[in-house]
């Protein structure tokens, strides 16, 4: 069971409170987690990454185990602590402005 923490605006869109828990078959990577998330919550398609499952949207960042994974390859395995559910996978809305 993978634990995913969404930013408030995406939790509202998906109509969830708190963490989302997902079953991910096979290797746990950013792509497999996001595929499972979008399959369970289709209203999130196009909000985190392009509609075709492409690159992440601007102002969205990914973190796990105190590491910024935003620029990692989508099929790179996530840390073991995320794969076992000990640590959450964080999707964060980045801040911008001046």
XYZ file of C-alpha atoms in Angstrom:
98
model
C 0.000 0.000 0.000
C 1.489 3.318 -1.115
C 0.654 6.469 0.844
C 0.276 9.652 -1.209
C -0.127 13.163 0.190
C -1.763 15.633 -2.190
C -1.838 19.434 -1.951
C -5.100 20.899 -0.661
C -6.460 21.958 -4.059
C -6.004 18.445 -5.492
C -7.540 16.822 -2.386
C -10.559 19.059 -2.916
C -10.757 18.143 -6.608
C -10.490 14.412 -5.803
C -12.897 14.783 -2.851
C -10.553 13.125 -0.351
C -9.401 14.004 3.144
C -5.868 13.303 4.270
C -3.619 10.737 2.653
C -4.591 8.621 -0.322
C -3.676 4.935 -0.122
C -3.043 3.075 -3.362
C -2.200 -0.446 -4.419
C 0.573 -0.348 -7.002
C 1.389 -3.529 -8.896
C 4.983 -4.219 -9.877
C 7.838 -1.796 -9.419
C 6.969 1.299 -7.411
C 8.073 4.315 -9.428
C 6.746 7.824 -9.883
C 5.060 6.717 -13.101
C 3.361 3.680 -11.519
C 2.173 5.712 -8.513
C 0.791 8.505 -10.709
C -0.814 5.965 -13.067
C -2.567 4.323 -10.092
C -3.570 7.711 -8.669
C -5.082 8.886 -11.968
C -6.840 5.548 -12.502
C -8.518 5.797 -9.098
C -9.170 9.551 -9.334
C -9.638 10.343 -13.052
C -10.468 13.967 -12.245
C -6.755 14.420 -11.439
C -5.645 13.618 -15.013
C -3.846 16.606 -16.434
C -3.401 18.317 -13.068
C -0.156 16.665 -11.939
C 1.330 15.805 -15.316
C 0.286 16.159 -18.938
C -2.943 14.372 -19.938
C -0.992 11.676 -21.778
C 1.072 10.785 -18.705
C 3.937 12.961 -19.885
C 6.119 15.324 -17.865
C 4.997 16.888 -14.614
C 3.177 20.180 -14.705
C 5.000 23.382 -13.831
C 4.727 24.247 -10.150
C 4.278 20.609 -9.081
C 7.078 18.935 -7.119
C 7.550 15.376 -5.834
C 9.220 14.468 -2.543
C 9.868 11.298 -0.563
C 12.139 10.502 2.376
C 13.258 14.147 2.576
C 14.468 14.038 -1.047
C 13.286 16.138 -3.983
C 12.429 13.602 -6.687
C 10.992 16.128 -9.136
C 13.789 15.722 -11.673
C 14.245 11.941 -11.334
C 13.368 9.656 -14.229
C 9.682 8.622 -14.048
C 10.529 4.901 -14.069
C 13.284 5.068 -11.434
C 12.307 3.057 -8.357
C 11.052 5.087 -5.421
C 12.783 4.629 -2.046
C 12.034 1.356 -0.263
C 10.338 3.224 2.602
C 7.772 4.575 0.105
C 7.310 1.190 -1.570
C 6.528 -0.428 1.803
C 4.223 2.372 2.948
C 6.490 3.429 5.820
C 6.918 6.905 4.295
C 4.482 8.881 2.110
C 5.038 10.092 -1.441
C 4.422 13.841 -1.391
C 2.996 15.816 -4.291
C 3.523 19.485 -3.520
C 2.275 22.601 -5.237
C 5.337 24.849 -5.619
C 5.155 28.523 -4.694
C 6.094 31.282 -7.118
C 5.944 35.006 -7.180
C 7.875 37.958 -6.011
